[in-house]
Each structure stands twice: as C-alpha cells, then as structure tokens.
PDB file of C-alpha atoms in Angstrom:
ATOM      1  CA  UNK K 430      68.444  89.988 112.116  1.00  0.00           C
ATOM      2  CA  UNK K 431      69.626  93.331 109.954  1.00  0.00           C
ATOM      3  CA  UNK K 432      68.847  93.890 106.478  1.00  0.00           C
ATOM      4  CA  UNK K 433      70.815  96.876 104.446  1.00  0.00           C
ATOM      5  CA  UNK K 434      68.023  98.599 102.513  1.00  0.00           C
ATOM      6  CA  UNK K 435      69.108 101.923 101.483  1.00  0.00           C
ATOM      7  CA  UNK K 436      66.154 103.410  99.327  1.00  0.00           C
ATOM      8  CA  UNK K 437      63.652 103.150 102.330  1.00  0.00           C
ATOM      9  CA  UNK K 438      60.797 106.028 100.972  1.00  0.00           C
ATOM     10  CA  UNK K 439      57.497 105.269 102.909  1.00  0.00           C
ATOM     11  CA  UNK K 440      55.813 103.199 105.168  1.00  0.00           C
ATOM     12  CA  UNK K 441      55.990 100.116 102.838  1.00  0.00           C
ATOM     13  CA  UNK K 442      59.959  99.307 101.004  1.00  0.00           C
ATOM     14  CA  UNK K 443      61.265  96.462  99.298  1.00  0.00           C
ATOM     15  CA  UNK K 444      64.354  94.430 100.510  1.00  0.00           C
ATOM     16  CA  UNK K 445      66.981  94.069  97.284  1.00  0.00           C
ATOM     17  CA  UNK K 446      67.416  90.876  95.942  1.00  0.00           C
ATOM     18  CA  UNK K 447      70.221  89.674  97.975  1.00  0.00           C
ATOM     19  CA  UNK K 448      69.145  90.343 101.500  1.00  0.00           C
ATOM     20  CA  UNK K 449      65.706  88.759 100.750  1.00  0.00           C
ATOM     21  CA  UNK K 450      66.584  85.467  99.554  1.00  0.00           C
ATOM     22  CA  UNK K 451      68.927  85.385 102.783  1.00  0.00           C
ATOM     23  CA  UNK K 452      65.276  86.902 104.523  1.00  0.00           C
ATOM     24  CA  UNK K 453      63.387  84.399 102.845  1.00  0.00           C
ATOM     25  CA  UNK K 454      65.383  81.104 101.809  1.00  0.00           C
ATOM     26  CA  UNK K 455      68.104  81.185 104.084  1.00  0.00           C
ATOM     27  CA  UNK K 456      66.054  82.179 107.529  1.00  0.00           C
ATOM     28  CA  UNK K 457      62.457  81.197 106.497  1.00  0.00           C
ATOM     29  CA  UNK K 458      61.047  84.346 107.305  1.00  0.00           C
ATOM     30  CA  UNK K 459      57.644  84.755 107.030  1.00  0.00           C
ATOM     31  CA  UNK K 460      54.317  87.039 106.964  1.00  0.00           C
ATOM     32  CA  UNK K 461      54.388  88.568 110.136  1.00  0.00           C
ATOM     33  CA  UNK K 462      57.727  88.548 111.154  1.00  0.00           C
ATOM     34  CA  UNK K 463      59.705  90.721 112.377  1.00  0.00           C
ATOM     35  CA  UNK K 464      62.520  92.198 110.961  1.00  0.00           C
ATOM     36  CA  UNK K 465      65.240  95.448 111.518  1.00  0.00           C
ATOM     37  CA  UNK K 466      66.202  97.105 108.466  1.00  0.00           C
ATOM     38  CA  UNK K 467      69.384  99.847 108.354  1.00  0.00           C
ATOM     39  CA  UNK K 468      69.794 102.270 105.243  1.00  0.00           C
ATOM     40  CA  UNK K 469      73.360 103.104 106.023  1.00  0.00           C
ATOM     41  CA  UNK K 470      72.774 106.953 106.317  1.00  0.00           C
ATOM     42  CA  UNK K 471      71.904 106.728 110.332  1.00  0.00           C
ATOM     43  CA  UNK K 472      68.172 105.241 109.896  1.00  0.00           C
ATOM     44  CA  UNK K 473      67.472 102.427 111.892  1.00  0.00           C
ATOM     45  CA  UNK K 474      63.892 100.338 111.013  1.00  0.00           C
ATOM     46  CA  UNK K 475      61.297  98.094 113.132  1.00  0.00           C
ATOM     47  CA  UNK K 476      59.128  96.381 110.299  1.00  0.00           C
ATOM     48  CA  UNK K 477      56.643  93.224 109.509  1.00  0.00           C
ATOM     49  CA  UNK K 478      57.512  90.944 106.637  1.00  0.00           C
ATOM     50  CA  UNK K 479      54.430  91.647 104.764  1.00  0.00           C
ATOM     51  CA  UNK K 480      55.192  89.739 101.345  1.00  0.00           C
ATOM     52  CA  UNK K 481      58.123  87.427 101.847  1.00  0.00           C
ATOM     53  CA  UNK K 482      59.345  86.991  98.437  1.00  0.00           C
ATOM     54  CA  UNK K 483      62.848  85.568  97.972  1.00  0.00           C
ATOM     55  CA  UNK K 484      63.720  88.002  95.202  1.00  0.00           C
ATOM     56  CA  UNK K 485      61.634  91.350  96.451  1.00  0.00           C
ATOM     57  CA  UNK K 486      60.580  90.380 100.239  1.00  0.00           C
ATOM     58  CA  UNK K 487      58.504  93.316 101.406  1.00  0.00           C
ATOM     59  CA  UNK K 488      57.788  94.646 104.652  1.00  0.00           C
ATOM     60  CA  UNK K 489      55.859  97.222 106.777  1.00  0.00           C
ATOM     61  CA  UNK K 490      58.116 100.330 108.678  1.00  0.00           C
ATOM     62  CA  UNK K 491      55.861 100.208 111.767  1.00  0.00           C
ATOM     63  CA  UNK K 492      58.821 102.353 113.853  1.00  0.00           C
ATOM     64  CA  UNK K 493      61.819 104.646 112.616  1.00  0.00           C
ATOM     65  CA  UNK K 494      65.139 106.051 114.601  1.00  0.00           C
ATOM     66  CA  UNK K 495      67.108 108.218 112.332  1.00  0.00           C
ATOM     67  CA  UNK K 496      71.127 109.197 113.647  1.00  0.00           C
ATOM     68  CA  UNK K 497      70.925 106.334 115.071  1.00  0.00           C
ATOM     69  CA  UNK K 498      74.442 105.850 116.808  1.00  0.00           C
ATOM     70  CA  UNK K 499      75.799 108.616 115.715  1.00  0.00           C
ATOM     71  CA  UNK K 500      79.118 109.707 116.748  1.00  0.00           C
ATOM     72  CA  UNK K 501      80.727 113.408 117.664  1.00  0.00           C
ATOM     73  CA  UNK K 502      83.322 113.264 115.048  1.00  0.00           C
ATOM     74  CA  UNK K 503      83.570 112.331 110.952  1.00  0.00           C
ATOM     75  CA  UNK K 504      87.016 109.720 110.405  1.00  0.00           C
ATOM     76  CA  UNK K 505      88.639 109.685 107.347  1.00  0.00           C
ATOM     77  CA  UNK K 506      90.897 107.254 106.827  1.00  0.00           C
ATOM     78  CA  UNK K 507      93.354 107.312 103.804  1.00  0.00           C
ATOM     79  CA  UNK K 508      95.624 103.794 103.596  1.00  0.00           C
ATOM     80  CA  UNK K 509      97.412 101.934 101.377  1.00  0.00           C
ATOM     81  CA  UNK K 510      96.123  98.646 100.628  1.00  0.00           C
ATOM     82  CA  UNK K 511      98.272  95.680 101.185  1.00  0.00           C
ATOM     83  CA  UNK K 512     100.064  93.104  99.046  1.00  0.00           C
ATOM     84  CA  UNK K 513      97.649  90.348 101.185  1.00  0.00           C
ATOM     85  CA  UNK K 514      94.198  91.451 100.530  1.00  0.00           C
ATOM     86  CA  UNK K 515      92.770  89.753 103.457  1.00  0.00           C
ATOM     87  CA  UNK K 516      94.691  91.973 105.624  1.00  0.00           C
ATOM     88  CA  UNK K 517      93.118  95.120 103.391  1.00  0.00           C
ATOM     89  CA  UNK K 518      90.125  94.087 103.907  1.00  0.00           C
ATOM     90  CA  UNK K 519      90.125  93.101 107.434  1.00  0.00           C
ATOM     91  CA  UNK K 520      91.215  96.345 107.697  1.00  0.00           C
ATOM     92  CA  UNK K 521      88.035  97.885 106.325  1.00  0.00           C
ATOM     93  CA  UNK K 522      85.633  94.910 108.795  1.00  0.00           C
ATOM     94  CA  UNK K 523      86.949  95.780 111.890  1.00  0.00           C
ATOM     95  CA  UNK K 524      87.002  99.567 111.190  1.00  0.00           C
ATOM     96  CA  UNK K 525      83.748  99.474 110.373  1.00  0.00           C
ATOM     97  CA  UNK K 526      82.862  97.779 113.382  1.00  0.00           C
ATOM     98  CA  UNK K 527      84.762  99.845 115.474  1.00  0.00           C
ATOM     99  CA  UNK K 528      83.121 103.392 113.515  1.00  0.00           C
ATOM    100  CA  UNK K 529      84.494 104.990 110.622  1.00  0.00           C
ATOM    101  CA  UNK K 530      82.845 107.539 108.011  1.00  0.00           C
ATOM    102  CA  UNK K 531      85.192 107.390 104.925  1.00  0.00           C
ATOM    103  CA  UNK K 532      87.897 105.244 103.718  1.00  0.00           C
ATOM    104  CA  UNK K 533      90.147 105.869 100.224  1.00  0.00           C
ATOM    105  CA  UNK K 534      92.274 103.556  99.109  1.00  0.00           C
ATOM    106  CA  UNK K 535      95.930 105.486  98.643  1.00  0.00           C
ATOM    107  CA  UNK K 536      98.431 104.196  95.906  1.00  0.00           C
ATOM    108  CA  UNK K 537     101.959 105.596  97.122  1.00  0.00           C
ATOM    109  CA  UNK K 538     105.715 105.438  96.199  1.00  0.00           C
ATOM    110  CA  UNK K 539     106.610 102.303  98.162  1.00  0.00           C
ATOM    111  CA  UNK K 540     102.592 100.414  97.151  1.00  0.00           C
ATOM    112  CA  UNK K 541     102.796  96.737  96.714  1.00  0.00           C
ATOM    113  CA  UNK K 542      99.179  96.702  95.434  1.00  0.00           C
ATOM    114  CA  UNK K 543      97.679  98.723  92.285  1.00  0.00           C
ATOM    115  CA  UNK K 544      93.932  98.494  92.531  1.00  0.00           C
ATOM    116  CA  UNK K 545      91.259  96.262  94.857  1.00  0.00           C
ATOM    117  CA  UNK K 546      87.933  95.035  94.304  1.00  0.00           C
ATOM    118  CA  UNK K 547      85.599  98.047  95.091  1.00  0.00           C
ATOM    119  CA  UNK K 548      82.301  95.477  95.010  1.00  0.00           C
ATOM    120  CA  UNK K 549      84.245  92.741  97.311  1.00  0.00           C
ATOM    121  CA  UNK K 550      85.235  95.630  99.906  1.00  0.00           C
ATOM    122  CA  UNK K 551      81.710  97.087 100.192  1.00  0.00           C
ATOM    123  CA  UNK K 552      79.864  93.675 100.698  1.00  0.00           C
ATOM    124  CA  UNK K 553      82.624  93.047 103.524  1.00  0.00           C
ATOM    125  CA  UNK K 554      81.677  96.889 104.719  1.00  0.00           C
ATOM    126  CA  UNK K 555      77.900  96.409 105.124  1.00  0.00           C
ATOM    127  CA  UNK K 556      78.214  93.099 106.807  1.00  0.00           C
ATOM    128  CA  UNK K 557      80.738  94.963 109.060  1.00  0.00           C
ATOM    129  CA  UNK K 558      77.872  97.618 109.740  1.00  0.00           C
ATOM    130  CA  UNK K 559      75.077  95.099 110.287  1.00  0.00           C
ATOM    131  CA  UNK K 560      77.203  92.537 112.412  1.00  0.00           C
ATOM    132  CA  UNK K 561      77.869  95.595 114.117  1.00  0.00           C
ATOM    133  CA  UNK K 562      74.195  96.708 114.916  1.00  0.00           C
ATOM    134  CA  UNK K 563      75.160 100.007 113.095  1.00  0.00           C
ATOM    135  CA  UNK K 564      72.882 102.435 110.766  1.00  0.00           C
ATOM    136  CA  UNK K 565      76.386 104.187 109.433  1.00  0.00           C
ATOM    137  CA  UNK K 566      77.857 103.004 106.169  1.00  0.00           C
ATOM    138  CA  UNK K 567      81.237 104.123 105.522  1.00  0.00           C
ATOM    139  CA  UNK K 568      81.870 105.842 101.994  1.00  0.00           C
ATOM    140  CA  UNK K 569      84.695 103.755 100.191  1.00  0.00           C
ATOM    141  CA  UNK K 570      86.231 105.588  97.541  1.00  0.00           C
ATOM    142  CA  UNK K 571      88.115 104.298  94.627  1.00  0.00           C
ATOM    143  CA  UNK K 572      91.694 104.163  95.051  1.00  0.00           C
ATOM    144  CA  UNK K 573      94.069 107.404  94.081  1.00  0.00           C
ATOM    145  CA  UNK K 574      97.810 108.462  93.646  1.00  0.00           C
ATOM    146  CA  UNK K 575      98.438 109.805  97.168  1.00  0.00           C
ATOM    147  CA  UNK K 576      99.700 112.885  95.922  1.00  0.00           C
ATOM    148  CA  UNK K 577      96.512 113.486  93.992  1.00  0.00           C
ATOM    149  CA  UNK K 578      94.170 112.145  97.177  1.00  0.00           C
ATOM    150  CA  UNK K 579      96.499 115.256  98.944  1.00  0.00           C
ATOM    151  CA  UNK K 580      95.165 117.910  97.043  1.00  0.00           C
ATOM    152  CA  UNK K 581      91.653 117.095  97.428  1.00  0.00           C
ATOM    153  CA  UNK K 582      91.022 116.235 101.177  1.00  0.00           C
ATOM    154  CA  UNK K 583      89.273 118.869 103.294  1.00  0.00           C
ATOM    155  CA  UNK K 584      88.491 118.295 106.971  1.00  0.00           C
ATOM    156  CA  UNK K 585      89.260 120.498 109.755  1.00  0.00           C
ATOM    157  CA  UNK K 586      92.606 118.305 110.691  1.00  0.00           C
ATOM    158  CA  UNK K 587      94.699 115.856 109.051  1.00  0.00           C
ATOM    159  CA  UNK K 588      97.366 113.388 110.510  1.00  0.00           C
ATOM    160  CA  UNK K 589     100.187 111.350 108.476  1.00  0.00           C
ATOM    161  CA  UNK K 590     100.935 108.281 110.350  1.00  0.00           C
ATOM    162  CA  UNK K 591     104.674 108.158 109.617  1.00  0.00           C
ATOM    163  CA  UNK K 592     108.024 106.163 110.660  1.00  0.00           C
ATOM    164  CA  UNK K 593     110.493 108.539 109.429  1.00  0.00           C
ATOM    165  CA  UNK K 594     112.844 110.812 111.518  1.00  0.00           C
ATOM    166  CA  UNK K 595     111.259 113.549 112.065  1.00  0.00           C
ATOM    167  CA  UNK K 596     109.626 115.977 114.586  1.00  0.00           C
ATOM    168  CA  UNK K 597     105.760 114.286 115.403  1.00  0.00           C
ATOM    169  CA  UNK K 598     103.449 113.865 118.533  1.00  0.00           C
ATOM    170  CA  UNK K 599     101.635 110.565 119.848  1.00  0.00           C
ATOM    171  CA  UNK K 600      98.329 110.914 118.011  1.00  0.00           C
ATOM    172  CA  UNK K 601      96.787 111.322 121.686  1.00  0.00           C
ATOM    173  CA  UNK K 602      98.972 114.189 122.393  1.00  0.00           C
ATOM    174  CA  UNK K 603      98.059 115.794 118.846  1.00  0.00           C
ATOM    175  CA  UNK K 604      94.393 115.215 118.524  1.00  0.00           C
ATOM    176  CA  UNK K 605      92.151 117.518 120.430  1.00  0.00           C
ATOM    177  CA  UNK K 606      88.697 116.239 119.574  1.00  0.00           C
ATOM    178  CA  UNK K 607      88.160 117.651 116.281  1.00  0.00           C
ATOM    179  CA  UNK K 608      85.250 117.560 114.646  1.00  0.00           C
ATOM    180  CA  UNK K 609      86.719 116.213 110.985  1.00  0.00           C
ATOM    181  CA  UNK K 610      89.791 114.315 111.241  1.00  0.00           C
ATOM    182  CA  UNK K 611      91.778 112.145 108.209  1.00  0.00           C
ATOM    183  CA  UNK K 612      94.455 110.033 109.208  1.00  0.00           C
ATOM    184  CA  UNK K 613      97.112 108.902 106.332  1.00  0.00           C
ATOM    185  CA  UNK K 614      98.635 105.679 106.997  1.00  0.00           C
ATOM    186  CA  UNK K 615     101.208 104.234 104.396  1.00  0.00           C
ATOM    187  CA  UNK K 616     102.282 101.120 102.695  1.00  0.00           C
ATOM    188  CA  UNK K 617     104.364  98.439 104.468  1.00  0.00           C
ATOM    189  CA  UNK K 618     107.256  99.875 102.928  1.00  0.00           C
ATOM    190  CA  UNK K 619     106.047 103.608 104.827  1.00  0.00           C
ATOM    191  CA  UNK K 620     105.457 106.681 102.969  1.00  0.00           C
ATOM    192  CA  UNK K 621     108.354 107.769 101.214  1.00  0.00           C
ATOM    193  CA  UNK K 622     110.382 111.062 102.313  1.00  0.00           C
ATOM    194  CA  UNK K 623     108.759 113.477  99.465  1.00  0.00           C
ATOM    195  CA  UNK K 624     105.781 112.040 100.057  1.00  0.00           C
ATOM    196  CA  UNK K 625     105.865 113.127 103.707  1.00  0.00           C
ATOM    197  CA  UNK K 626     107.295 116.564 102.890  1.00  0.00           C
ATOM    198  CA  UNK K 627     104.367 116.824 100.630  1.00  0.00           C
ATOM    199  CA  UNK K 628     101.959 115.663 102.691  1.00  0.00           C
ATOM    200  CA  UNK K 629     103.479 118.908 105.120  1.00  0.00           C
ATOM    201  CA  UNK K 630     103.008 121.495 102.723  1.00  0.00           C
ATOM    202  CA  UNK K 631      99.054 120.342 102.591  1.00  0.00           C
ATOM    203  CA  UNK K 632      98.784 121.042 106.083  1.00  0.00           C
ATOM    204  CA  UNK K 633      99.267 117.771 107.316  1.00  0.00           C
ATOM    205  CA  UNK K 634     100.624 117.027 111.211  1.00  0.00           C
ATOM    206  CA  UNK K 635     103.306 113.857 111.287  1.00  0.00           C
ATOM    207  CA  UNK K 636     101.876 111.478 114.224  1.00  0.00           C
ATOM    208  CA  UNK K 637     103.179 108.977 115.664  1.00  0.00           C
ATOM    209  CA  UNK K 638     100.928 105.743 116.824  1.00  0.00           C
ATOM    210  CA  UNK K 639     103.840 104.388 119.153  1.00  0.00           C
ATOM    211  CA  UNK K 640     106.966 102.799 120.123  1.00  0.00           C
ATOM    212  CA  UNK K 641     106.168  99.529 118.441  1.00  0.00           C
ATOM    213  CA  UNK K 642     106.042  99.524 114.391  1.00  0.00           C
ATOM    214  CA  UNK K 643     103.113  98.511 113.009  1.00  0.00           C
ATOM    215  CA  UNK K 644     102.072  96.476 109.960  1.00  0.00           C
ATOM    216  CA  UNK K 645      99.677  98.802 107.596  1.00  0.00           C
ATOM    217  CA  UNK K 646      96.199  97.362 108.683  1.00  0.00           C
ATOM    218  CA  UNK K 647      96.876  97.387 112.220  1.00  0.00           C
ATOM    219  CA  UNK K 648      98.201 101.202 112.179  1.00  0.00           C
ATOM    220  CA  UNK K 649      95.132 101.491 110.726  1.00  0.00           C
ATOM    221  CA  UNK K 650      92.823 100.229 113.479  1.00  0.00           C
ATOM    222  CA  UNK K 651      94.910 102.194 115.870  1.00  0.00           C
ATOM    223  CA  UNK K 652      94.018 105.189 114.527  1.00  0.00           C
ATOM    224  CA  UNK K 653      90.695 104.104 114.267  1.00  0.00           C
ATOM    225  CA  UNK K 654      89.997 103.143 117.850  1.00  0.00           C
ATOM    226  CA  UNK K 655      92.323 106.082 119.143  1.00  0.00           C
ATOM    227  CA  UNK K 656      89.959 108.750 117.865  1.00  0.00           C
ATOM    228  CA  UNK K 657      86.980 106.568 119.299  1.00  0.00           C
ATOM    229  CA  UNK K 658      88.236 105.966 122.611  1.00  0.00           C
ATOM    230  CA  UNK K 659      89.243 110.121 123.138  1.00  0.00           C
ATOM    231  CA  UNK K 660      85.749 110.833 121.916  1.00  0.00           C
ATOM    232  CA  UNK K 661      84.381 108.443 124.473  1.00  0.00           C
ATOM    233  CA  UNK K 662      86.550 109.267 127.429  1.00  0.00           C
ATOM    234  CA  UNK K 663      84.322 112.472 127.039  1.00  0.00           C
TER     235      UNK K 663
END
C-alpha cells in the first residue's frame, strides 16, 4: 500500500491524519509493518510502521529513491471543465495515471461551468498518483479567464486543440519532443474564434487531435497519452 506524505524531513516522518486512520483503522497496520510512502515531488519511501497511531501513525524511512519515474518532458494541460463534473474530474484521474505535471482549469467564451472544487479534484489527483504507483503529483491550479491563463503560460511550446477552420497539424506531426509542452483544449462548445486568434498572437500552434470530434475530457486524454507515447517510442 501507498501513503501521500509530502513533508518527509528525516529518517523518522509522520503520516497526516487521513492516510493513517486508513494505515491504521482501515488496514490494521501494525508495529513492524511495512509500508511505501510517496511525497509527490519524485521521492519514493520503504519504511516500518513504528507507532501506528490512527491520527499520527509514524514510521521509519529505512530506503529512499528520489525522481522516481520521472519522465523526459513537463505537460501542461489547460482545459475547460465540463458542465458534468464527473467527466472533469475523470479527466484529471486518468491523466494522472497516465503522467501529467500541471493542470489549470480554463474558463472560456463558450464555458458551461464557472468554478470546481479545488479540494475534491486534488483528493481524486493523489489517489490517481498512488493507484498509479507514482511519486509525481500534478500541480492543479485554480481556474482562470483563458485570456488571462494566455498571458501567463511559459513553456518552450504550446498547442490549442481546436475544431475551427483553419490551417493546423495532427499533434504527432507538430510535436517534436519538446521538453515543456501546454496543450489548450476547450469547452464542449470549442474555443471561440477570438479566442483562437488570441491564443495565435501568444505563440500558440492550432493542432488537431483527429478526424473524429471529441468530447472535452477525452481530447484531453488524447493529448495526454499522445505526448507519452512519442516520448516512449524513443
């Protein structure tokens, strides 16, 4: 079993609240055990339950990997949430599981859905991560206007998943294993037409991720496993 503990510091850490009354009450761990403990930033953890407390269950690093899993390329995915949460946030699970480094929820011309639950979309993130035997956690920022999220993105390439006429590559034919890539994928309604002429005069490229038209969450996973797969055909 994986436990998220983020503030490992030393030989000896304590498990938060959460994950050890699941260590404790829910699995019966106890003194002696052995557990694996992620922090999120690429550290992966061998320890010994040492003091299984359901509210502060502390244990013993006795081996450390740190990068562990770490992949060529940093994803940045920018999408517009959808009017179903569950799809939103199945979205972020499998993306997660799949491997993605930053996700910001974009609020555009033809949005459906004004705000999400931040909390509720982490919680779903880390499980994603430690279902996923990963030591990444994605960051998830708080949702932005799209033109605003425009103005402040910085990576070496950027990509606007879009269904409008106009000139665009397959994402396979655009992407040439860059080290920083962000990948803007509308609303169900698609980004609007300023939008994407705005999204041009920030440098972006206009992909496309097929023949077939795509609801927002799966464009989304696309991209995601697109840029994995190229990096892995490597």
């Amino acid at each position: 079993m994986i436990f998220y503990t983020p503030d490992i510091d030393g030989i000896q850490c304590v498990m938060n609240e959460e994950e050890s009354e699941h260590a404790v009450r829910v699995l019966r761990l106890k003194a002696g055990d052995k557990v694996t403990l992620v922090d999120g930033r690429g550290g992966r953890y061998e320890a010994v339950v040492s003091n299984p407390h359901p509210k502060r269950c502390e244990v013993t690093i006795t081996e450390e990997q740190h990068q562990y899993g770490k992949r060529p390329y940093h994803l940045h995915v920018g999408i517009a949430p959808t009017k179903n949460t569950d799809r939103f946030e199945w979205f972020v699970e499998k993306s997660v599981e799949i491997g993605i480094d930053e996700i910001t929820p974009l609020f555009c011309d033809h949005s459906e859905r004004k705000n999400i639950n931040l909390q509720r979309v982490q919680r779903i993130a880390v499980a994603a991560m430690k279902q996923s035997k990963k030591a990444y956690l994605p960051r998830l920022n708080d949702m932005v206007p799209f033109e605003k999220w425009l103005s402040v993105v910085q990576t070496s390439k950027c990509y606007l998943a879009y269904c409008g006429e106009t000139e665009k590559k397959l994402l396979k034919s655009a992407y040439h294993q860059e080290n920083e890539v962000t990948i803007a994928i509308g609303p169900e309604g698609d980004f609007s037409p300023k939008e994407a002429e705005q999204a041009l005069k920030h440098g972006f490229e206009c992909i496309s991720l097929g023949e077939s038209r795509l609801r927002t969450e799966t464009a989304g996973i696309v991209a995601c496993h697109s840029i994995y797969f190229m990096n892995e055909c490597e």
